[in-house]
Amino acid sequence: MYKFVINGGKRLSGNVVISGAKNASLALMPATLLAPGTFRIDNTPDLRDVSTMSQLMETLGARVSLNGKLQTIDTRGVNNFEAPYELVKKMRASIYVLGPLLARYGYAKVSMPGGCAWGPRPVNLHIEGMEKLGAEVTLDSGYIIARAKRLNGARINFDVSSVGATGNVMMAAVLAKGMTVIGNAALEPEIVALGEFLKRMGARIDGLGTSTVTIEGVDELHRSDFKNIPDRIEAGTFLVAGAMAGGKIKVADCEPSHISSLLSKLEEAGAKISTDKDSVTIEAPDKILPVDISTAPYPGFPTDMQAQWIALMSRSVGSSVITETIYFDRFKHVPELLRLGADVEVKENVAIVKGVRFLKAAKVMSTDLRASASLILAGLVAEGTTEVLRVYHMDRGYERIEEKLRGLGADIERVQSDEF
Ligand code: EPZ
């Protein structure tokens, strides 16, 4: 086990290069199951979640390797269509193999994902989508078992905008017979990237990036190469680090248009923002102004930036209201931030943050990926030495985070720890 040891108070400045998008990789990888061949996906991040998906793909018979940023996936040996609980419980995104296995092989047995640090995370929309495409789906001892000779195109309207369900249905519909129209489809850049990849493979898709995606099924797809998009949440996390502990930070190799809601909120908080084609430069404000946010599906303020925003607002000169509309109980980071001296009160899905003049170092524990990020951000500015336990949560979604932060002047070390 490892922990991060952070000596707070260092001023950050310089350049940081953003890695490929975790939540795009986790969709692009299973999409390769739809065709035989060797696929090369560039700008793939080296993350725990990517290696978990690699393990899952190899369990199915594919061969996956990552050399630097270039991932190679050979799907010619796929001969198993079951995603076991042992792997699925580590990562909810494992359910992304359901659609492609069903579409290509007519059968899939995928463990139900189970809960996560915050609340239940249902998969009903995934299952209903497969059923609407003509699959016979049964639930048996914790597994989703789906069968279909050939899927048939359908009109599928999601009551809730769901990134995962949109991606799964897209990957099933591309090989279905006839037209599929997905209403209330997710607009997230990671889903657009998945759609672009599928089109490179020969799929016929219209409406990517809008809430209505139309897919004309084809009989087969072929291999293709692709370059992954930058990780907008990693970029956002470093921009919040800049607003809290900067100086001036340039976040390079990112896509400014993917984080416009965050950029405007950072400007409202007093930060100076300038953007280039593939970079954003932030200059920290002398004082952080309180700014309310309410999370929303893309292009709204991302729920994956909510914990980081609470860390920023805990250092503001006033009070702010943080409303979480996607996951009503995604506040496991708050009790740990309180240990660092933050003043946050949670009522149902709303956190009221009263800015404090100083945060005080403490030993805190990560509970999930983005919660860990908020604790590290707070530790960067807390007086004294903060220890953040269970860094494996961070490694799921941030590539070499301590090296990137040290490159900006932070005093952070990854230290062996026997504390669980
Ligand atoms: C994706 O999860 C991301 N993960 C999450 O990022 C992100 O928080 C989430 O989208 C929302 O943006 C990946 O892309 C791998 P959803 P996903 O389906 O697809 C409800 C991170 O930190 N819902 O868009 O699982 C659900 O409960 C992770 O990188 C159903 O009710 O999220 C939630 O309230 C955390 N039934 C809402 O929809 C379903 O069948 C949005 O969830 C599916 C979802």
Coordinates of C-alpha atoms in Angstrom, one line a residue, residues 35-410:
A35 CA -14.2 -6.8 -35.4
P36 CA -11.3 -9.2 -35.9
G37 CA -7.8 -7.7 -36.3
T38 CA -5.1 -5.7 -34.6
F39 CA -6.1 -2.2 -33.5
R40 CA -3.7 0.6 -32.4
I41 CA -5.0 3.2 -30.1
D42 CA -2.6 6.1 -29.5
N43 CA -2.6 8.5 -26.6
T44 CA -3.8 5.7 -24.2
P45 CA -3.2 6.6 -20.6
D46 CA -1.3 4.1 -18.3
L47 CA -3.9 3.8 -15.5
R48 CA -5.1 1.1 -13.2
D49 CA -8.5 1.2 -14.9
V50 CA -7.0 0.7 -18.3
S51 CA -5.0 -2.3 -17.1
T52 CA -8.2 -3.7 -15.5
M53 CA -10.0 -3.4 -18.8
S54 CA -6.9 -5.0 -20.5
Q55 CA -7.2 -7.9 -18.1
L56 CA -10.8 -8.3 -18.9
M57 CA -10.2 -8.2 -22.6
E58 CA -7.5 -10.9 -22.2
T59 CA -9.9 -13.0 -20.2
L60 CA -12.1 -12.9 -23.3
G61 CA -9.2 -14.0 -25.5
A62 CA -7.9 -10.8 -26.9
R63 CA -4.2 -9.7 -26.6
V64 CA -3.6 -6.3 -25.3
S65 CA -0.3 -4.4 -24.8
L66 CA 0.7 -0.8 -24.0
N67 CA 4.0 0.6 -25.2
G68 CA 4.3 4.1 -23.9
K69 CA 1.1 5.7 -25.1
L70 CA 0.4 3.3 -28.0
Q71 CA -2.0 0.5 -27.1
T72 CA -2.2 -2.6 -29.4
I73 CA -5.3 -4.8 -29.2
D74 CA -5.5 -8.1 -31.2
T75 CA -9.1 -9.4 -31.1
R76 CA -8.6 -12.4 -33.5
G77 CA -8.3 -14.8 -30.5
V78 CA -11.6 -13.8 -28.7
N79 CA -13.2 -17.1 -27.7
N80 CA -14.8 -16.4 -24.3
F81 CA -17.8 -14.2 -23.7
E82 CA -18.0 -14.0 -19.9
A83 CA -16.9 -11.1 -17.8
P84 CA -16.3 -12.5 -14.3
Y85 CA -17.3 -10.8 -11.0
E86 CA -13.7 -10.7 -9.8
L87 CA -12.9 -8.2 -12.6
V88 CA -16.2 -6.4 -12.9
K89 CA -16.3 -5.6 -9.2
K90 CA -13.0 -3.7 -9.6
M91 CA -14.4 -1.4 -12.3
R92 CA -18.0 -0.6 -13.2
A93 CA -17.0 0.2 -16.8
S94 CA -16.4 -3.5 -17.4
I95 CA -20.1 -3.6 -18.4
Y96 CA -19.0 -2.0 -21.7
V97 CA -18.2 -5.5 -23.0
L98 CA -21.9 -6.4 -22.9
G99 CA -23.0 -4.6 -26.1
P100 CA -20.1 -5.6 -28.4
L101 CA -20.0 -9.3 -27.3
L102 CA -23.8 -9.5 -27.8
A103 CA -23.6 -7.8 -31.2
R104 CA -20.7 -9.8 -32.5
Y105 CA -21.1 -13.2 -30.9
G106 CA -24.8 -13.3 -30.0
Y107 CA -24.0 -14.1 -26.3
A108 CA -22.6 -12.3 -23.3
K109 CA -22.5 -13.1 -19.6
V110 CA -21.4 -10.1 -17.6
S111 CA -21.4 -9.8 -13.8
M112 CA -23.6 -7.1 -12.3
P113 CA -21.2 -4.3 -11.3
G114 CA -22.2 -4.1 -7.6
G115 CA -22.0 -0.8 -5.8
C116 CA -19.2 1.7 -5.5
A117 CA -18.0 4.2 -2.8
W118 CA -21.1 6.3 -3.4
G119 CA -24.5 4.7 -3.6
P120 CA -25.9 2.1 -6.0
R121 CA -25.1 2.6 -9.6
P122 CA -27.8 0.8 -11.5
V123 CA -27.4 -0.7 -15.0
N124 CA -31.1 -0.9 -15.9
L125 CA -30.7 1.4 -18.9
H126 CA -28.0 -0.9 -20.3
I127 CA -30.2 -3.9 -19.9
E128 CA -33.4 -2.2 -21.3
G129 CA -31.4 -1.0 -24.3
M130 CA -30.2 -4.5 -25.1
E131 CA -33.8 -5.8 -24.7
K132 CA -35.1 -3.1 -27.0
L133 CA -32.6 -4.3 -29.6
G134 CA -34.1 -7.7 -29.4
A135 CA -31.8 -9.5 -26.9
E136 CA -33.2 -12.0 -24.4
V137 CA -31.7 -10.9 -21.1
T138 CA -31.9 -12.8 -17.8
L139 CA -30.3 -12.1 -14.4
D140 CA -28.9 -15.2 -12.8
S141 CA -26.9 -15.3 -9.5
G142 CA -25.4 -11.8 -10.0
Y143 CA -24.8 -12.1 -13.7
I144 CA -26.5 -10.5 -16.7
I145 CA -27.0 -13.2 -19.4
A146 CA -27.8 -11.8 -22.8
R147 CA -28.6 -13.7 -26.0
A148 CA -29.6 -12.7 -29.5
K149 CA -29.3 -14.4 -32.9
R150 CA -29.2 -11.0 -34.6
L151 CA -30.0 -7.7 -33.0
N152 CA -32.6 -5.5 -34.7
G153 CA -32.5 -1.8 -34.8
A154 CA -34.9 0.1 -32.5
R155 CA -36.0 3.4 -31.2
I156 CA -34.5 3.8 -27.7
N157 CA -35.2 6.8 -25.5
F158 CA -33.2 7.1 -22.2
D159 CA -35.2 8.6 -19.3
V160 CA -31.9 9.7 -17.8
S161 CA -28.9 10.8 -19.9
S162 CA -26.4 8.0 -19.3
V163 CA -22.8 7.9 -20.7
G164 CA -22.4 4.2 -20.2
A165 CA -25.8 3.1 -21.5
T166 CA -25.4 5.4 -24.6
G167 CA -22.0 3.8 -25.3
N168 CA -23.2 0.3 -24.8
V169 CA -26.2 0.6 -27.0
M170 CA -24.2 2.3 -29.7
M171 CA -21.7 -0.6 -29.7
A172 CA -24.6 -3.1 -29.9
A173 CA -26.6 -1.2 -32.6
V174 CA -23.8 -0.8 -35.1
L175 CA -24.1 -4.5 -36.1
A176 CA -27.9 -4.7 -35.6
K177 CA -30.2 -5.2 -38.6
G178 CA -31.8 -1.9 -39.6
M179 CA -31.9 1.6 -38.0
T180 CA -31.5 2.5 -34.3
V181 CA -32.4 5.9 -33.0
I182 CA -31.1 6.8 -29.5
G183 CA -33.0 9.6 -27.9
N184 CA -31.6 11.6 -24.9
A185 CA -28.2 10.2 -25.9
A186 CA -25.1 11.4 -23.9
L187 CA -23.2 14.2 -25.5
E188 CA -19.9 13.6 -23.5
P189 CA -16.7 13.9 -25.6
E190 CA -15.8 10.3 -24.6
I191 CA -19.0 9.1 -26.3
V192 CA -18.3 11.2 -29.4
A193 CA -14.8 9.7 -29.5
L194 CA -16.3 6.2 -29.3
G195 CA -18.7 7.0 -32.2
E196 CA -15.8 8.4 -34.3
F197 CA -13.8 5.2 -33.7
L198 CA -16.8 3.0 -34.6
K199 CA -17.3 5.1 -37.9
R200 CA -13.6 4.5 -38.6
M201 CA -14.4 0.8 -38.2
G202 CA -17.2 1.1 -40.9
A203 CA -20.2 1.9 -38.7
R204 CA -22.8 4.3 -40.0
I205 CA -23.6 6.8 -37.2
D206 CA -25.2 10.3 -37.4
G207 CA -25.8 12.8 -34.7
L208 CA -22.7 12.3 -32.5
G209 CA -22.5 15.1 -30.0
T210 CA -26.2 15.7 -30.1
S211 CA -29.0 14.1 -28.0
T212 CA -30.3 12.1 -30.9
V213 CA -27.9 9.5 -32.4
T214 CA -29.0 7.5 -35.4
I215 CA -27.2 4.2 -36.3
E216 CA -27.8 2.2 -39.5
G217 CA -26.6 -1.3 -38.7
V218 CA -24.1 -3.0 -41.0
D219 CA -23.2 -6.7 -41.4
E220 CA -19.6 -6.4 -40.3
L221 CA -17.0 -3.9 -39.2
H222 CA -13.2 -3.9 -39.7
R223 CA -10.1 -3.0 -37.7
S224 CA -9.0 0.6 -37.4
D225 CA -6.4 2.8 -35.6
F226 CA -7.4 5.8 -33.5
K227 CA -5.9 8.5 -31.3
N228 CA -7.6 9.0 -28.0
I229 CA -8.8 12.5 -26.9
P230 CA -7.3 14.3 -23.9
D231 CA -8.6 13.7 -20.4
R232 CA -10.9 16.7 -19.6
I233 CA -11.2 15.7 -15.9
E234 CA -7.4 15.5 -15.4
A235 CA -7.1 18.9 -17.2
G236 CA -9.8 20.3 -14.9
T237 CA -8.1 18.9 -11.8
F238 CA -4.8 20.6 -12.7
L239 CA -6.6 23.9 -13.4
V240 CA -8.2 23.8 -10.0
A241 CA -4.7 23.0 -8.5
G242 CA -3.5 26.2 -10.3
A243 CA -6.4 28.3 -8.9
M244 CA -5.7 27.0 -5.4
A245 CA -1.9 26.9 -5.3
G246 CA -0.7 28.8 -8.4
G247 CA 1.2 31.1 -9.7
K248 CA 0.6 30.4 -13.3
I249 CA 0.1 27.0 -14.8
K250 CA -0.1 25.9 -18.4
V251 CA -2.2 22.8 -19.0
A252 CA -1.0 21.4 -22.3
D253 CA -2.3 18.7 -24.7
C254 CA -5.8 19.3 -23.6
E255 CA -9.0 20.3 -25.4
P256 CA -10.3 23.6 -24.1
S257 CA -13.7 23.2 -25.7
H258 CA -14.3 20.1 -23.5
I259 CA -14.1 22.1 -20.3
S260 CA -15.8 25.4 -21.2
S261 CA -18.3 25.2 -18.2
L262 CA -15.4 24.7 -15.8
L263 CA -13.3 27.6 -17.4
S264 CA -16.2 30.0 -17.0
K265 CA -16.6 29.0 -13.3
L266 CA -12.9 29.4 -12.7
E267 CA -13.1 32.9 -14.2
E268 CA -16.1 33.7 -11.9
A269 CA -13.9 32.6 -9.0
G270 CA -11.3 35.2 -10.0
A271 CA -8.8 33.2 -11.9
K272 CA -7.3 34.6 -15.2
I273 CA -7.7 32.1 -18.0
S274 CA -6.3 32.1 -21.5
T275 CA -6.7 29.4 -24.0
D276 CA -4.9 28.2 -27.1
K277 CA -5.7 25.5 -29.6
D278 CA -4.7 22.6 -27.2
S279 CA -3.8 24.3 -24.0
V280 CA -5.2 26.4 -21.2
T281 CA -3.2 28.8 -19.0
I282 CA -4.5 29.8 -15.6
E283 CA -3.2 32.5 -13.2
A284 CA -4.4 32.1 -9.6
P285 CA -6.6 34.8 -8.2
D286 CA -5.3 36.8 -5.2
K287 CA -8.5 35.8 -3.4
I288 CA -10.8 33.0 -4.5
L289 CA -14.4 34.2 -4.9
P290 CA -17.3 32.0 -3.9
V291 CA -19.0 30.4 -6.9
D292 CA -22.1 28.1 -6.8
I293 CA -22.1 25.1 -9.1
S294 CA -24.7 22.5 -10.0
T295 CA -23.4 19.4 -11.7
A296 CA -25.1 18.4 -15.0
P297 CA -24.6 16.1 -18.0
Y298 CA -22.2 17.5 -20.7
P299 CA -21.8 20.3 -21.5
G300 CA -22.8 21.3 -18.0
F301 CA -20.4 21.3 -15.0
P302 CA -19.1 17.7 -14.7
T303 CA -19.9 15.6 -11.6
D304 CA -16.4 14.3 -11.9
M305 CA -15.2 17.8 -11.0
Q306 CA -17.5 18.4 -8.0
A307 CA -15.2 17.1 -5.3
Q308 CA -12.3 19.2 -6.7
W309 CA -14.6 22.3 -6.8
I310 CA -15.5 21.8 -3.1
A311 CA -11.8 21.8 -2.3
L312 CA -11.3 25.1 -4.2
M313 CA -14.4 26.7 -2.6
S314 CA -13.1 25.7 0.9
R315 CA -10.5 28.3 0.4
S316 CA -12.8 31.0 -1.0
V317 CA -13.7 34.3 0.8
G318 CA -17.4 33.5 1.1
S319 CA -20.0 30.8 1.0
S320 CA -21.0 28.7 -2.0
V321 CA -23.6 26.1 -2.8
I322 CA -22.6 22.9 -4.6
T323 CA -25.5 20.9 -5.9
E324 CA -24.9 17.3 -7.1
T325 CA -27.7 16.3 -9.6
I326 CA -26.1 13.2 -11.1
Y327 CA -25.2 11.1 -8.0
F328 CA -27.1 12.4 -5.0
D329 CA -24.7 11.1 -2.4
R330 CA -21.3 11.7 -4.0
F331 CA -19.9 13.5 -1.0
K332 CA -17.6 10.9 0.6
H333 CA -14.8 13.4 0.3
V334 CA -16.5 15.9 2.7
P335 CA -15.8 14.2 6.0
E336 CA -12.1 13.9 5.0
L337 CA -12.0 17.6 3.9
L338 CA -13.4 18.5 7.3
R339 CA -10.4 16.8 8.9
L340 CA -8.3 19.3 6.9
G341 CA -10.2 22.2 8.5
A342 CA -12.7 22.8 5.7
D343 CA -16.2 24.1 6.6
V344 CA -18.7 22.1 4.6
E345 CA -22.3 21.1 5.5
V346 CA -24.1 18.5 3.3
K347 CA -27.9 18.4 3.2
E348 CA -29.2 15.7 0.8
N349 CA -27.6 16.5 -2.5
V350 CA -26.4 20.0 -1.6
A351 CA -23.1 21.0 0.0
I352 CA -22.8 24.4 1.6
V353 CA -19.1 25.4 1.7
K354 CA -18.0 28.3 3.9
G355 CA -14.5 29.4 2.9
V356 CA -11.8 29.3 5.6
R357 CA -8.6 31.3 5.7
F358 CA -6.4 28.3 6.3
L359 CA -6.6 24.5 5.9
K360 CA -4.6 22.5 8.4
A361 CA -2.6 19.4 7.4
A362 CA -3.9 16.0 8.6
K363 CA -4.0 12.3 7.8
V364 CA -6.9 11.6 5.4
M365 CA -8.2 8.7 3.5
S366 CA -9.2 8.4 -0.1
T367 CA -12.6 6.8 -0.7
D368 CA -12.8 7.0 -4.5
L369 CA -11.0 8.5 -7.4
R370 CA -12.2 12.1 -7.5
A371 CA -12.5 12.3 -3.7
S372 CA -8.8 11.5 -3.6
A373 CA -8.1 14.3 -6.1
S374 CA -9.9 16.8 -3.8
L375 CA -7.8 15.7 -0.8
I376 CA -4.6 16.1 -2.7
L377 CA -5.6 19.6 -3.9
A378 CA -6.5 20.5 -0.3
G379 CA -3.1 19.1 0.9
L380 CA -1.2 21.2 -1.6
V381 CA -2.4 24.4 0.3
A382 CA -2.9 23.0 3.9
E383 CA -0.3 24.2 6.4
G384 CA 2.0 21.3 7.4
T385 CA 2.4 17.8 6.2
T386 CA -0.8 16.0 4.9
E387 CA -0.9 12.3 4.4
V388 CA -3.4 10.9 1.9
L389 CA -3.9 7.1 2.4
R390 CA -5.0 4.5 -0.2
V391 CA -3.5 6.2 -3.3
Y392 CA -4.6 3.2 -5.4
H393 CA -7.8 5.2 -5.9
M394 CA -5.8 8.0 -7.6
D395 CA -3.9 5.6 -9.8
R396 CA -7.2 4.4 -11.3
G397 CA -7.6 7.7 -13.1
Y398 CA -4.5 9.9 -12.9
E399 CA -1.2 9.0 -14.6
R400 CA 1.9 9.6 -12.3
I401 CA 0.0 12.4 -10.5
E402 CA 2.8 13.0 -8.0
E403 CA 5.4 13.4 -10.8
K404 CA 3.2 15.8 -12.7
L405 CA 2.6 17.9 -9.5
R406 CA 6.3 17.8 -8.5
G407 CA 7.0 19.1 -12.0
L408 CA 4.9 22.2 -11.0
G409 CA 6.8 22.7 -7.8
A410 CA 4.6 20.7 -5.3

